[in-house]
Each structure stands twice: as C-alpha cells, then as structure tokens.
Amino acid sequence: MSWLSDDAVARLRDAAAELDLSGTPYRFVGALGRGGMGAVFLVEDPRLGRRVAMKVLDLPDRAGDLEARLLREARVLAQIEHPGIVPVHEVGALADGRVFYTMKYVEGRRLDEWAATSASLAERLRLFEKICEPVAFAHSRGVLHRDLKPPNVMVGPFGEVLVMDWGVAKIVGGAVTESVSARDAGVASAIAASDSKSSVPAADTAHGSVLGTPGFMAPEQARGEVGLLDSRADIYSLGAILKFLAALAGGGKIPRRLAAIIGKAMAEEPQARYASAQALAYDVEGYLDGLPVSAYAEGIFERAVRVASRNRVAVVLVLAYLAMRIILIFWRPR
Amino acid sequence: MADEDSNFGGAGGGRFPLTRWSAVLAARGDDPAERARGLDLLVRAYWKPVYKYIRIRWNKPREDAQDLTQEFFARAIEKGFFDRFDPAKARLRTFVRVCVDGMAANEAKAAGRLKRGGDAVLLSLDFDAAETELGRGGPAAVREIASTDSMEEFFEKEWVRSLFSLAVDTMRKECEQRGKQIHFRLFEIYDLEDRDAVGRASYEDLAREFGIAVTDVTNYLSFARREFRRIALEKLREMCASEDEFRREARAIFGIDPA
C-alpha cells in the first residue's frame, strides 16, 4: 500500500475538495460557504467578465434526491424574480457529475453578522420591513420559503436585502410550477453527465418530514405537518427574525408594543398570526411611526403617551403656551 | 488479495463493485463470502491506524502492539465485532478507536501479553512497513505526538492516510488498465511526491518531459484529481454503514464544514 506523507494527504484533501470546472465556462475563485446539502463557490464567468456564485452539491448524489432538490430550487428561484430574491443565471453539471446552478454573487453580510453591529432598533426594524417584501412577493406567487432565519438573509453594503437559500421552498399556488422533468428544465446534459435517473419531483416533502431550523420554525412545521403548511409558517419565522433583531438591539428588553407584534407573528396557532407578510411589515412600520398597531390594544393613557411621543414638538409648544397663560393669570404686577 | 501489506479473506479479494456496497454491512451479514469481503476491506483500511495508535497511545513495544492488533482484528472476525456498531450513535472510526482503547486497557489490567492459540485467526500484516512509516518523522515526532492529548486526531489522521492510500492504489491500477499511466504519473509528481523532491517542476517542464502539450498537463491533472476524488469517495462509502454516515464522514474528511 502506498505511503503518503502529511503534505501529500493535505494536497489530496485539497484536490478532492477542489471544484473541477473543466467543461464549464467558469474559473474558480474561492469558497463562499456551505449549507445543508451543498457548497457555494465564487467563480468567474470570463464571457461576461463578472463574478457569480455557484451552488453545487458537495457530493455526487446517487439517489438523486438532493440533485432534484437543487435543480428544483434553481427553477423556483428563476420563477420568482424580485429585487430581494437572488436571481439564477444557469444550471448545469460539473465534470464529476455534480449538479450546480449559478446565481448573482451577493457582496454583503449575513443578517446575523449585520445584527451584531451597533445598528439602532429603528435601523433594524427598517431592514426587517425589507425582508418582508420578497417573502410577501414569493407568497403571492404561491411559494413558501420554510427556512427563514438570519443566516439565510444577506444584507448588502447599501442596506439592500436578499433572501437566500430556497432549497426547501414549497409550492402551494399555481403561479409557480415545479412538476417538470429536469430534462425539460434544460439540463439534459447535466443529467446525462451525472448519470442520474431522477427528475424534479412533482410531489413535495412527505408529511411527517421536518425541514427547517429550530427556533425559527413554526410549531406545525416542527411537528412535520407539511400538508398543513401555508404562508403563516413563514410569518412565524419572520416573527422569530424580528425577535432576534429587537432583542439584540435592546440587550434582551423589547418594547411592549413591539413585543406584541412579535407575539402575534409567532402565535402558536397559525390562525392567530398575521394573515400576510405585508400586514406584519405594516404593523412594524406603524410601530416605527408611532401609530396604532393591530397586535396591541392600548389603553387611553398609553394612547395619550404614544400620541404625545409622536407629536413632541406640538406638545411642547402647547405646554409652553399653557404655562405662559398660567403665569400671566397668576402674575399681578404691583 | 489486492493489498500487498495485508493478506486476509482468501479468494474474496480483488475489485469490489464500486456501487452502494458497504463493507460494514457486509461484515455483519449472513453471506460468508460477503462477510469475508467486508472484513477484508475493513482490516485493510484500519489495521495500520490501529497498530500505530496502540504503539503511540498505549506506548506499547513492537511485539505487544503487533499482538494487540492481531487480537483486535481476530476478535472482530470471530466475535462479530461490527455487529455492535450503530452508525446513528457514532462514526465507525470512533467506534474502532474506543474498542481498541477498551481492549488495550483490559490487557494492561491483566498485565500480561496476549497469546494467540494455534487455531486463532492470524492475519498477514506487514508490521515492518507500518513501523517504517511510524519512524519517518523520527523519534522527536513520535514523542511530540505522544505528549499531546490529540490522540483522537492522530487516529483520524492515520485513518485518512490509510483511506487515501487505498484510493491511490486503486487509482494506479485503474489508470494502468485504461492506458492512462501519464495521467497517474503527473498526479504522482504533483500531488503525491514531496514538493522539494521535484523542485516545483512547471507544467512546461512536465509537458516537455512527457512529450505532451501544456494544456494536456492541465487536463490530465484535472482528470486524475477527479478520479481520485471519485475513488476516495467510493472507498469511504464502502466503509460506512449508512448514507447519512457517509455524508458526515465525507464532509469531515474533505474539510467540508456544514453550517
């Protein structure tokens, strides 16, 4: 048996982990990160002189399940075009048979990394509203994300937001289709190269399967009630993200009205949650603007405080005027 | 028998089907031939890491370490050692290491060397080769390993070395069979041999030496690395009991860190 030095073993590890891009137009630049089923690399497309991100299965998938999921993710992404959703450029297969797709390279930070900065609560909440927009759009197209969490949200250098990793997305409406074979999706060469027998599955995750992340996953999702999931499962996850952002800003203390919004978004029963991501964003905006929020029934005193807080200048002027009048009433020059 | 360093399993050796065959499952199956094939691969992959581990971790002299290694694999073969392995609870290499520790600790308590009887299974293992490998780093390196508390890492490192060595051997044979000796030789020069020894030969130098175009050097190396990756993964798959274990091991070995 051949003996390999430590250096040789290290080189072989690198060689085995290396992305073999022969047969593709791309050039390897570096690794970006890894997820549950694959890795994301930074590659250069010399045809267009730009860098793109390439998501590829980290291992050839003999069963075809992960391969089908990756292709399905690409197809779903291609059909929900939105500035807040990363656009897909191409699908294909590497020389070793692993399926990949390329997408826009997003320069920025993950939401959890961004949240560790000194951004104020207001800045965080404005950013959160931006997260709700692509999610609401996807829901309008009948697509559930099902794994919304801070690491799956990218924040760009100008505060732009992109919702990533739609690998476990579920189609619940008719606007977006998934029941197409991979060959129809234009990846015949990919399938032939990988010798795969799979096609993109028409059926989704089986009832009883649990996909998602604890802490950000709706209770019904954690119970594996896949057939019962609707957009309110994502609303729950958005609520968890909102809680994460608010708690970090306030050192664990969350203002009462904001806590009520989070409570409603993360209600145990889906029926008690916001009906849509827009409704949730609307309440957050209302909170920021000092307006009433649907999640919180305030008393008269609280309402007065809120109104006063929202109209501080006017309140100060009125109070100053009243004080002047009182002084004039009681002050008698002798 | 495919491996020159070990000899076990009789006629069941040779090329195993590189499909979904698992040596672990075969080793605990009912089919005697499959069982022998499974055990053969497991012994070939694990005997050197086990021997070196016993030498270093348990500070055993050569003869004692050889006896313990023989004893360990004999028990594995005779007593259905792998039947107890549960991939849901641990990785196979962890299971093996823990079992070696248990056996070595018991042997230490008994304060006596293990003597195998005349009917016992005796494997033909090239301990001299393992000893040479162990000594390549010199006594200082051995002392350094022994003085650290990273024996788990040491065992893993040796196991990966063993796995890659098996893959390289298979690759060499396949390249010879397919007339791709130059591909393998380039791979050997660039990825297997010490860099100092080749003085960092450029692709141009290699192209001239082998009488091929520079682009061929790139392509041949690419092919060879792809083949190595494929074969190493196939070997690894054979040594895992489940797809989940295989994926976890592949990620750990190839430096893939799942988020």
Short mmCIF file of N, CA, C and O in Angstrom, two decimals, chain A residues 129-245:
data_model
loop_
_atom_site.label_atom_id
_atom_site.label_comp_id
_atom_site.label_asym_id
_atom_site.label_seq_id
_atom_site.Cartn_x
_atom_site.Cartn_y
_atom_site.Cartn_z
N GLU A 129 -38.42 45.32 7.57
CA GLU A 129 -39.51 45.57 6.60
C GLU A 129 -39.08 45.14 5.20
O GLU A 129 -39.87 44.61 4.43
N LYS A 130 -37.81 45.38 4.90
CA LYS A 130 -37.31 44.99 3.56
C LYS A 130 -37.30 43.47 3.39
O LYS A 130 -37.44 42.97 2.28
N ILE A 131 -37.09 42.76 4.50
CA ILE A 131 -37.10 41.28 4.42
C ILE A 131 -38.51 40.79 4.10
O ILE A 131 -38.71 39.81 3.38
N CYS A 132 -39.49 41.49 4.65
CA CYS A 132 -40.88 41.07 4.44
C CYS A 132 -41.28 41.18 2.97
O CYS A 132 -42.12 40.41 2.50
N GLU A 133 -40.70 42.13 2.26
CA GLU A 133 -41.14 42.39 0.87
C GLU A 133 -40.95 41.17 -0.05
O GLU A 133 -41.92 40.72 -0.67
N PRO A 134 -39.73 40.63 -0.19
CA PRO A 134 -39.59 39.46 -1.07
C PRO A 134 -40.38 38.25 -0.58
O PRO A 134 -40.85 37.45 -1.40
N VAL A 135 -40.50 38.12 0.75
CA VAL A 135 -41.27 36.98 1.28
C VAL A 135 -42.75 37.14 0.87
O VAL A 135 -43.38 36.18 0.42
N ALA A 136 -43.23 38.36 1.00
CA ALA A 136 -44.63 38.61 0.60
C ALA A 136 -44.81 38.35 -0.89
O ALA A 136 -45.81 37.77 -1.32
N PHE A 137 -43.81 38.76 -1.69
CA PHE A 137 -43.90 38.53 -3.13
C PHE A 137 -43.93 37.03 -3.43
O PHE A 137 -44.75 36.56 -4.24
N ALA A 138 -43.03 36.30 -2.79
CA ALA A 138 -43.00 34.84 -3.01
C ALA A 138 -44.33 34.21 -2.62
O ALA A 138 -44.85 33.34 -3.33
N HIS A 139 -44.91 34.67 -1.52
CA HIS A 139 -46.22 34.13 -1.10
C HIS A 139 -47.27 34.44 -2.16
O HIS A 139 -48.14 33.61 -2.44
N SER A 140 -47.18 35.62 -2.74
CA SER A 140 -48.18 35.98 -3.77
C SER A 140 -48.04 35.08 -4.99
O SER A 140 -48.98 34.92 -5.76
N ARG A 141 -46.83 34.50 -5.17
CA ARG A 141 -46.60 33.58 -6.29
C ARG A 141 -46.79 32.13 -5.85
O ARG A 141 -46.47 31.20 -6.59
N GLY A 142 -47.26 31.95 -4.61
CA GLY A 142 -47.54 30.60 -4.13
C GLY A 142 -46.32 29.83 -3.68
O GLY A 142 -46.30 28.59 -3.73
N VAL A 143 -45.27 30.52 -3.24
CA VAL A 143 -44.04 29.85 -2.80
C VAL A 143 -43.79 30.15 -1.32
O VAL A 143 -43.76 31.32 -0.92
N LEU A 144 -43.61 29.11 -0.54
CA LEU A 144 -43.23 29.26 0.87
C LEU A 144 -41.72 29.01 0.99
O LEU A 144 -41.21 28.08 0.39
N HIS A 145 -41.05 29.81 1.77
CA HIS A 145 -39.60 29.63 1.92
C HIS A 145 -39.29 28.45 2.84
O HIS A 145 -38.50 27.59 2.53
N ARG A 146 -39.92 28.43 4.00
CA ARG A 146 -39.84 27.35 5.00
C ARG A 146 -38.52 27.27 5.77
O ARG A 146 -38.36 26.37 6.60
N ASP A 147 -37.57 28.12 5.48
CA ASP A 147 -36.35 28.10 6.30
C ASP A 147 -35.81 29.51 6.47
O ASP A 147 -34.62 29.77 6.31
N LEU A 148 -36.71 30.42 6.80
CA LEU A 148 -36.28 31.80 7.02
C LEU A 148 -35.58 31.90 8.37
O LEU A 148 -36.12 31.49 9.40
N LYS A 149 -34.38 32.45 8.33
CA LYS A 149 -33.58 32.63 9.55
C LYS A 149 -32.47 33.62 9.20
O LYS A 149 -32.17 33.83 8.00
N PRO A 150 -31.85 34.23 10.18
CA PRO A 150 -30.84 35.26 9.90
C PRO A 150 -29.73 34.82 8.94
O PRO A 150 -29.36 35.59 8.06
N PRO A 151 -29.18 33.60 9.04
CA PRO A 151 -28.11 33.25 8.09
C PRO A 151 -28.59 33.16 6.64
O PRO A 151 -27.77 33.14 5.73
N ASN A 152 -29.88 33.08 6.43
CA ASN A 152 -30.40 32.98 5.07
C ASN A 152 -30.84 34.33 4.51
O ASN A 152 -31.54 34.39 3.50
N VAL A 153 -30.44 35.39 5.17
CA VAL A 153 -30.74 36.74 4.67
C VAL A 153 -29.41 37.48 4.53
O VAL A 153 -28.61 37.51 5.46
N MET A 154 -29.18 38.04 3.35
CA MET A 154 -27.95 38.81 3.13
C MET A 154 -28.28 40.29 3.11
O MET A 154 -29.29 40.71 2.54
N VAL A 155 -27.39 41.05 3.73
CA VAL A 155 -27.55 42.50 3.75
C VAL A 155 -26.39 43.11 2.97
O VAL A 155 -25.22 42.89 3.29
N GLY A 156 -26.72 43.83 1.92
CA GLY A 156 -25.71 44.43 1.06
C GLY A 156 -25.11 45.69 1.67
O GLY A 156 -25.61 46.21 2.68
N PRO A 157 -24.06 46.19 1.03
CA PRO A 157 -23.38 47.38 1.58
C PRO A 157 -24.24 48.63 1.61
O PRO A 157 -23.94 49.56 2.35
N PHE A 158 -25.29 48.67 0.81
CA PHE A 158 -26.17 49.84 0.80
C PHE A 158 -27.50 49.55 1.50
O PHE A 158 -28.50 50.23 1.26
N GLY A 159 -27.51 48.53 2.32
CA GLY A 159 -28.71 48.20 3.08
C GLY A 159 -29.72 47.39 2.30
O GLY A 159 -30.83 47.15 2.78
N GLU A 160 -29.33 46.95 1.10
CA GLU A 160 -30.28 46.13 0.33
C GLU A 160 -30.34 44.73 0.95
O GLU A 160 -29.35 44.27 1.53
N VAL A 161 -31.48 44.10 0.79
CA VAL A 161 -31.69 42.80 1.44
C VAL A 161 -31.99 41.75 0.39
O VAL A 161 -32.73 41.99 -0.56
N LEU A 162 -31.38 40.58 0.55
CA LEU A 162 -31.66 39.45 -0.35
C LEU A 162 -31.97 38.22 0.49
O LEU A 162 -31.20 37.87 1.39
N VAL A 163 -33.10 37.61 0.21
CA VAL A 163 -33.46 36.37 0.91
C VAL A 163 -32.87 35.21 0.12
O VAL A 163 -33.12 35.07 -1.08
N MET A 164 -32.08 34.39 0.80
CA MET A 164 -31.32 33.31 0.14
C MET A 164 -31.87 31.93 0.52
O MET A 164 -32.75 31.82 1.36
N ASP A 165 -31.23 30.94 -0.09
CA ASP A 165 -31.43 29.53 0.28
C ASP A 165 -32.89 29.09 0.24
O ASP A 165 -33.52 28.88 1.28
N TRP A 166 -33.38 28.92 -0.94
CA TRP A 166 -34.76 28.47 -1.13
C TRP A 166 -34.80 26.96 -1.37
O TRP A 166 -35.71 26.45 -2.04
N GLY A 167 -33.83 26.27 -0.82
CA GLY A 167 -33.69 24.83 -1.05
C GLY A 167 -34.83 23.99 -0.53
O GLY A 167 -35.06 22.89 -1.02
N VAL A 168 -35.52 24.45 0.48
CA VAL A 168 -36.65 23.65 0.99
C VAL A 168 -37.97 24.37 0.74
O VAL A 168 -38.97 24.10 1.41
N ALA A 169 -37.97 25.28 -0.23
CA ALA A 169 -39.20 26.02 -0.54
C ALA A 169 -40.31 25.05 -0.96
O ALA A 169 -40.06 23.98 -1.51
N LYS A 170 -41.52 25.47 -0.68
CA LYS A 170 -42.68 24.62 -1.02
C LYS A 170 -43.61 25.43 -1.92
O LYS A 170 -43.87 26.61 -1.66
N ILE A 171 -44.09 24.79 -2.95
CA ILE A 171 -45.02 25.44 -3.87
C ILE A 171 -46.45 25.14 -3.41
O ILE A 171 -46.82 23.98 -3.27
N VAL A 172 -47.19 26.18 -3.14
CA VAL A 172 -48.58 25.95 -2.69
C VAL A 172 -49.58 26.58 -3.64
O VAL A 172 -50.78 26.36 -3.52
N GLY A 173 -49.10 27.38 -4.60
CA GLY A 173 -50.02 28.04 -5.52
C GLY A 173 -49.76 27.60 -6.94
O GLY A 173 -48.89 26.79 -7.21
N GLY A 174 -50.51 28.14 -7.87
CA GLY A 174 -50.39 27.72 -9.26
C GLY A 174 -49.47 28.59 -10.09
O GLY A 174 -49.17 28.28 -11.23
N ALA A 175 -49.04 29.73 -9.55
CA ALA A 175 -48.26 30.67 -10.35
C ALA A 175 -46.88 30.13 -10.69
O ALA A 175 -46.32 30.41 -11.74
N VAL A 176 -46.34 29.34 -9.79
CA VAL A 176 -45.01 28.77 -10.00
C VAL A 176 -45.14 27.26 -10.13
O VAL A 176 -45.89 26.64 -9.38
N THR A 177 -44.46 26.69 -11.10
CA THR A 177 -44.57 25.24 -11.30
C THR A 177 -43.26 24.57 -10.93
O THR A 177 -42.19 25.15 -11.07
N GLU A 178 -43.39 23.35 -10.48
CA GLU A 178 -42.18 22.57 -10.16
C GLU A 178 -42.27 21.19 -10.78
O GLU A 178 -41.29 20.47 -10.83
N SER A 179 -43.46 20.82 -11.27
CA SER A 179 -43.65 19.46 -11.74
C SER A 179 -43.19 19.31 -13.19
O SER A 179 -43.95 19.01 -14.08
N VAL A 180 -41.91 19.59 -13.39
CA VAL A 180 -41.32 19.41 -14.71
C VAL A 180 -40.11 18.53 -14.57
O VAL A 180 -39.47 18.49 -13.52
N SER A 181 -39.81 17.81 -15.61
CA SER A 181 -38.62 16.97 -15.51
C SER A 181 -37.39 17.85 -15.65
O SER A 181 -37.44 18.94 -16.22
N ALA A 182 -36.30 17.37 -15.13
CA ALA A 182 -35.06 18.14 -15.23
C ALA A 182 -34.67 18.34 -16.69
O ALA A 182 -34.10 19.35 -17.06
N ARG A 183 -35.00 17.37 -17.51
CA ARG A 183 -34.66 17.48 -18.93
C ARG A 183 -35.41 18.66 -19.56
O ARG A 183 -34.86 19.42 -20.34
N ASP A 184 -36.68 18.79 -19.17
CA ASP A 184 -37.45 19.92 -19.68
C ASP A 184 -36.88 21.23 -19.19
O ASP A 184 -37.03 22.27 -19.83
N ALA A 185 -36.24 21.18 -18.05
CA ALA A 185 -35.69 22.41 -17.48
C ALA A 185 -34.39 22.81 -18.17
O ALA A 185 -33.76 23.77 -17.81
N GLY A 186 -34.00 22.06 -19.18
CA GLY A 186 -32.83 22.46 -19.95
C GLY A 186 -31.52 21.98 -19.37
O GLY A 186 -30.49 22.56 -19.64
N VAL A 187 -31.56 20.94 -18.61
CA VAL A 187 -30.32 20.43 -18.03
C VAL A 187 -30.10 18.99 -18.46
O VAL A 187 -29.60 18.18 -17.71
N ALA A 188 -30.46 18.72 -19.70
CA ALA A 188 -30.29 17.34 -20.18
C ALA A 188 -28.84 16.91 -20.09
O ALA A 188 -28.54 15.79 -19.69
N SER A 189 -27.94 17.82 -20.44
CA SER A 189 -26.53 17.45 -20.39
C SER A 189 -26.10 17.19 -18.96
O SER A 189 -25.31 16.29 -18.69
N ALA A 190 -26.67 17.96 -18.05
CA ALA A 190 -26.33 17.78 -16.64
C ALA A 190 -26.76 16.40 -16.18
O ALA A 190 -26.01 15.69 -15.52
N ILE A 191 -27.94 16.05 -16.56
CA ILE A 191 -28.46 14.76 -16.12
C ILE A 191 -27.68 13.63 -16.77
O ILE A 191 -27.33 12.65 -16.13
N ALA A 192 -27.39 13.78 -18.05
CA ALA A 192 -26.65 12.73 -18.74
C ALA A 192 -25.28 12.56 -18.11
O ALA A 192 -24.83 11.45 -17.88
N ALA A 193 -24.64 13.69 -17.82
CA ALA A 193 -23.29 13.62 -17.26
C ALA A 193 -23.28 12.99 -15.89
O ALA A 193 -22.37 12.27 -15.52
N SER A 194 -24.31 13.25 -15.13
CA SER A 194 -24.33 12.71 -13.77
C SER A 194 -24.94 11.32 -13.73
O SER A 194 -25.02 10.71 -12.68
N ASP A 195 -25.39 10.83 -14.90
CA ASP A 195 -25.99 9.50 -14.97
C ASP A 195 -27.12 9.37 -13.99
O ASP A 195 -27.32 8.33 -13.36
N SER A 196 -27.85 10.45 -13.82
CA SER A 196 -28.92 10.45 -12.84
C SER A 196 -30.19 9.89 -13.44
O SER A 196 -30.47 10.07 -14.61
N LYS A 197 -30.94 9.22 -12.62
CA LYS A 197 -32.22 8.69 -13.08
C LYS A 197 -33.36 9.57 -12.58
O LYS A 197 -34.52 9.28 -12.75
N SER A 198 -33.01 10.63 -11.93
CA SER A 198 -34.06 11.41 -11.27
C SER A 198 -34.63 12.47 -12.17
O SER A 198 -34.04 12.89 -13.15
N SER A 199 -35.79 12.93 -11.81
CA SER A 199 -36.34 14.13 -12.41
C SER A 199 -36.84 14.98 -11.26
O SER A 199 -37.03 14.51 -10.16
N VAL A 200 -37.06 16.26 -11.53
CA VAL A 200 -37.52 17.13 -10.46
C VAL A 200 -38.88 16.62 -9.99
O VAL A 200 -39.78 16.42 -10.79
N PRO A 201 -39.02 16.34 -8.72
CA PRO A 201 -40.23 15.69 -8.26
C PRO A 201 -41.45 16.61 -8.29
O PRO A 201 -41.36 17.78 -7.96
N ALA A 202 -42.56 16.03 -8.69
CA ALA A 202 -43.79 16.80 -8.67
C ALA A 202 -44.28 16.93 -7.24
O ALA A 202 -44.80 17.95 -6.82
N ALA A 203 -44.09 15.88 -6.49
CA ALA A 203 -44.56 15.90 -5.11
C ALA A 203 -43.55 16.59 -4.22
O ALA A 203 -42.36 16.61 -4.51
N ASP A 204 -44.04 17.15 -3.15
CA ASP A 204 -43.13 17.84 -2.24
C ASP A 204 -42.78 16.92 -1.10
O ASP A 204 -43.07 15.73 -1.10
N THR A 205 -42.13 17.52 -0.09
CA THR A 205 -41.70 16.76 1.07
C THR A 205 -42.87 15.99 1.68
O THR A 205 -43.96 16.51 1.80
N ALA A 206 -42.59 14.79 2.06
CA ALA A 206 -43.65 13.95 2.60
C ALA A 206 -44.13 14.47 3.94
O ALA A 206 -43.37 15.07 4.69
N HIS A 207 -45.41 14.22 4.22
CA HIS A 207 -45.97 14.58 5.51
C HIS A 207 -45.19 13.85 6.60
O HIS A 207 -44.92 12.67 6.48
N GLY A 208 -44.83 14.56 7.63
CA GLY A 208 -44.03 13.95 8.69
C GLY A 208 -42.58 14.34 8.63
O GLY A 208 -41.85 14.22 9.60
N SER A 209 -42.13 14.84 7.46
CA SER A 209 -40.74 15.28 7.35
C SER A 209 -40.59 16.64 8.02
O SER A 209 -41.47 17.48 7.93
N VAL A 210 -39.47 16.84 8.68
CA VAL A 210 -39.21 18.13 9.33
C VAL A 210 -38.04 18.81 8.63
O VAL A 210 -36.92 18.33 8.66
N LEU A 211 -38.34 19.90 7.94
CA LEU A 211 -37.31 20.69 7.29
C LEU A 211 -37.42 22.09 7.86
O LEU A 211 -38.49 22.66 7.91
N GLY A 212 -36.31 22.67 8.23
CA GLY A 212 -36.35 23.99 8.82
C GLY A 212 -35.31 24.08 9.92
O GLY A 212 -34.45 23.20 10.05
N THR A 213 -35.37 25.16 10.70
CA THR A 213 -34.39 25.36 11.75
C THR A 213 -35.08 25.62 13.08
O THR A 213 -35.91 26.54 13.16
N PRO A 214 -34.78 24.82 14.10
CA PRO A 214 -35.40 25.03 15.41
C PRO A 214 -35.19 26.47 15.89
O PRO A 214 -34.12 27.03 15.67
N GLY A 215 -36.19 27.02 16.51
CA GLY A 215 -36.09 28.40 16.97
C GLY A 215 -36.69 29.37 15.96
O GLY A 215 -37.18 30.42 16.33
N PHE A 216 -36.64 29.01 14.70
CA PHE A 216 -37.19 29.87 13.65
C PHE A 216 -38.31 29.15 12.89
O PHE A 216 -38.83 29.66 11.92
N MET A 217 -38.62 27.95 13.33
CA MET A 217 -39.58 27.11 12.63
C MET A 217 -40.93 27.14 13.34
O MET A 217 -40.99 27.06 14.56
N ALA A 218 -42.00 27.28 12.57
CA ALA A 218 -43.34 27.29 13.16
C ALA A 218 -43.64 25.95 13.84
O ALA A 218 -43.13 24.92 13.39
N PRO A 219 -44.46 25.97 14.89
CA PRO A 219 -44.74 24.70 15.60
C PRO A 219 -45.30 23.62 14.69
O PRO A 219 -44.91 22.46 14.79
N GLU A 220 -46.21 24.01 13.77
CA GLU A 220 -46.79 23.00 12.88
C GLU A 220 -45.72 22.43 11.94
O GLU A 220 -45.78 21.27 11.53
N GLN A 221 -44.73 23.24 11.60
CA GLN A 221 -43.63 22.77 10.75
C GLN A 221 -42.73 21.82 11.54
O GLN A 221 -42.30 20.79 11.02
N ALA A 222 -42.50 22.17 12.81
CA ALA A 222 -41.66 21.31 13.66
C ALA A 222 -42.33 19.96 13.89
O ALA A 222 -41.65 18.95 14.09
N ARG A 223 -43.65 19.96 13.85
CA ARG A 223 -44.37 18.69 14.04
C ARG A 223 -44.42 17.88 12.75
O ARG A 223 -44.95 16.77 12.73
N GLY A 224 -43.90 18.45 11.68
CA GLY A 224 -43.87 17.72 10.41
C GLY A 224 -45.20 17.71 9.68
O GLY A 224 -45.43 16.86 8.82
N GLU A 225 -46.05 18.68 10.01
CA GLU A 225 -47.37 18.73 9.35
C GLU A 225 -47.25 19.45 8.02
O GLU A 225 -47.82 20.54 7.80
N VAL A 226 -46.48 18.84 7.13
CA VAL A 226 -46.13 19.50 5.87
C VAL A 226 -47.36 19.87 5.06
O VAL A 226 -47.45 20.94 4.47
N GLY A 227 -48.33 18.98 5.05
CA GLY A 227 -49.52 19.21 4.24
C GLY A 227 -50.34 20.40 4.71
O GLY A 227 -51.15 20.95 3.95
N LEU A 228 -50.15 20.80 5.97
CA LEU A 228 -50.96 21.88 6.52
C LEU A 228 -50.25 23.24 6.44
O LEU A 228 -50.84 24.26 6.79
N LEU A 229 -49.04 23.23 5.98
CA LEU A 229 -48.28 24.49 5.99
C LEU A 229 -48.80 25.48 4.96
O LEU A 229 -49.14 25.11 3.84
N ASP A 230 -48.86 26.73 5.37
CA ASP A 230 -49.15 27.80 4.42
C ASP A 230 -48.27 28.99 4.76
O ASP A 230 -47.30 28.86 5.53
N SER A 231 -48.59 30.14 4.19
CA SER A 231 -47.70 31.30 4.36
C SER A 231 -47.50 31.69 5.82
O SER A 231 -46.52 32.34 6.16
N ARG A 232 -48.44 31.28 6.68
CA ARG A 232 -48.32 31.65 8.08
C ARG A 232 -47.16 30.96 8.79
O ARG A 232 -46.70 31.40 9.84
N ALA A 233 -46.65 29.90 8.20
CA ALA A 233 -45.44 29.27 8.74
C ALA A 233 -44.25 30.22 8.55
O ALA A 233 -43.40 30.39 9.43
N ASP A 234 -44.19 30.84 7.38
CA ASP A 234 -43.13 31.84 7.13
C ASP A 234 -43.33 33.07 8.01
O ASP A 234 -42.35 33.71 8.42
N ILE A 235 -44.60 33.42 8.28
CA ILE A 235 -44.87 34.59 9.14
C ILE A 235 -44.25 34.33 10.52
O ILE A 235 -43.66 35.21 11.14
N TYR A 236 -44.40 33.10 10.99
CA TYR A 236 -43.82 32.73 12.28
C TYR A 236 -42.30 32.95 12.25
O TYR A 236 -41.73 33.55 13.16
N SER A 237 -41.67 32.48 11.17
CA SER A 237 -40.20 32.63 11.05
C SER A 237 -39.82 34.09 10.99
O SER A 237 -38.80 34.50 11.58
N LEU A 238 -40.61 34.89 10.28
CA LEU A 238 -40.33 36.33 10.23
C LEU A 238 -40.44 36.93 11.64
O LEU A 238 -39.63 37.78 12.03
N GLY A 239 -41.42 36.46 12.39
CA GLY A 239 -41.56 36.92 13.77
C GLY A 239 -40.34 36.58 14.60
O GLY A 239 -39.86 37.39 15.41
N ALA A 240 -39.80 35.38 14.37
CA ALA A 240 -38.60 34.96 15.10
C ALA A 240 -37.40 35.83 14.71
O ALA A 240 -36.56 36.16 15.55
N ILE A 241 -37.33 36.18 13.44
CA ILE A 241 -36.24 37.07 12.98
C ILE A 241 -36.40 38.44 13.62
O ILE A 241 -35.43 39.05 14.08
N LEU A 242 -37.64 38.92 13.66
CA LEU A 242 -37.91 40.23 14.28
C LEU A 242 -37.50 40.21 15.76
O LEU A 242 -36.89 41.16 16.26
N LYS A 243 -37.83 39.13 16.42
CA LYS A 243 -37.46 38.99 17.83
C LYS A 243 -35.94 39.00 17.99
O LYS A 243 -35.40 39.66 18.89
N PHE A 244 -35.28 38.28 17.12
CA PHE A 244 -33.81 38.21 17.14
C PHE A 244 -33.21 39.62 16.99
O PHE A 244 -32.31 40.01 17.74
N LEU A 245 -33.73 40.38 16.03
CA LEU A 245 -33.20 41.72 15.78
C LEU A 245 -33.50 42.67 16.94
O LEU A 245 -32.63 43.44 17.36
#
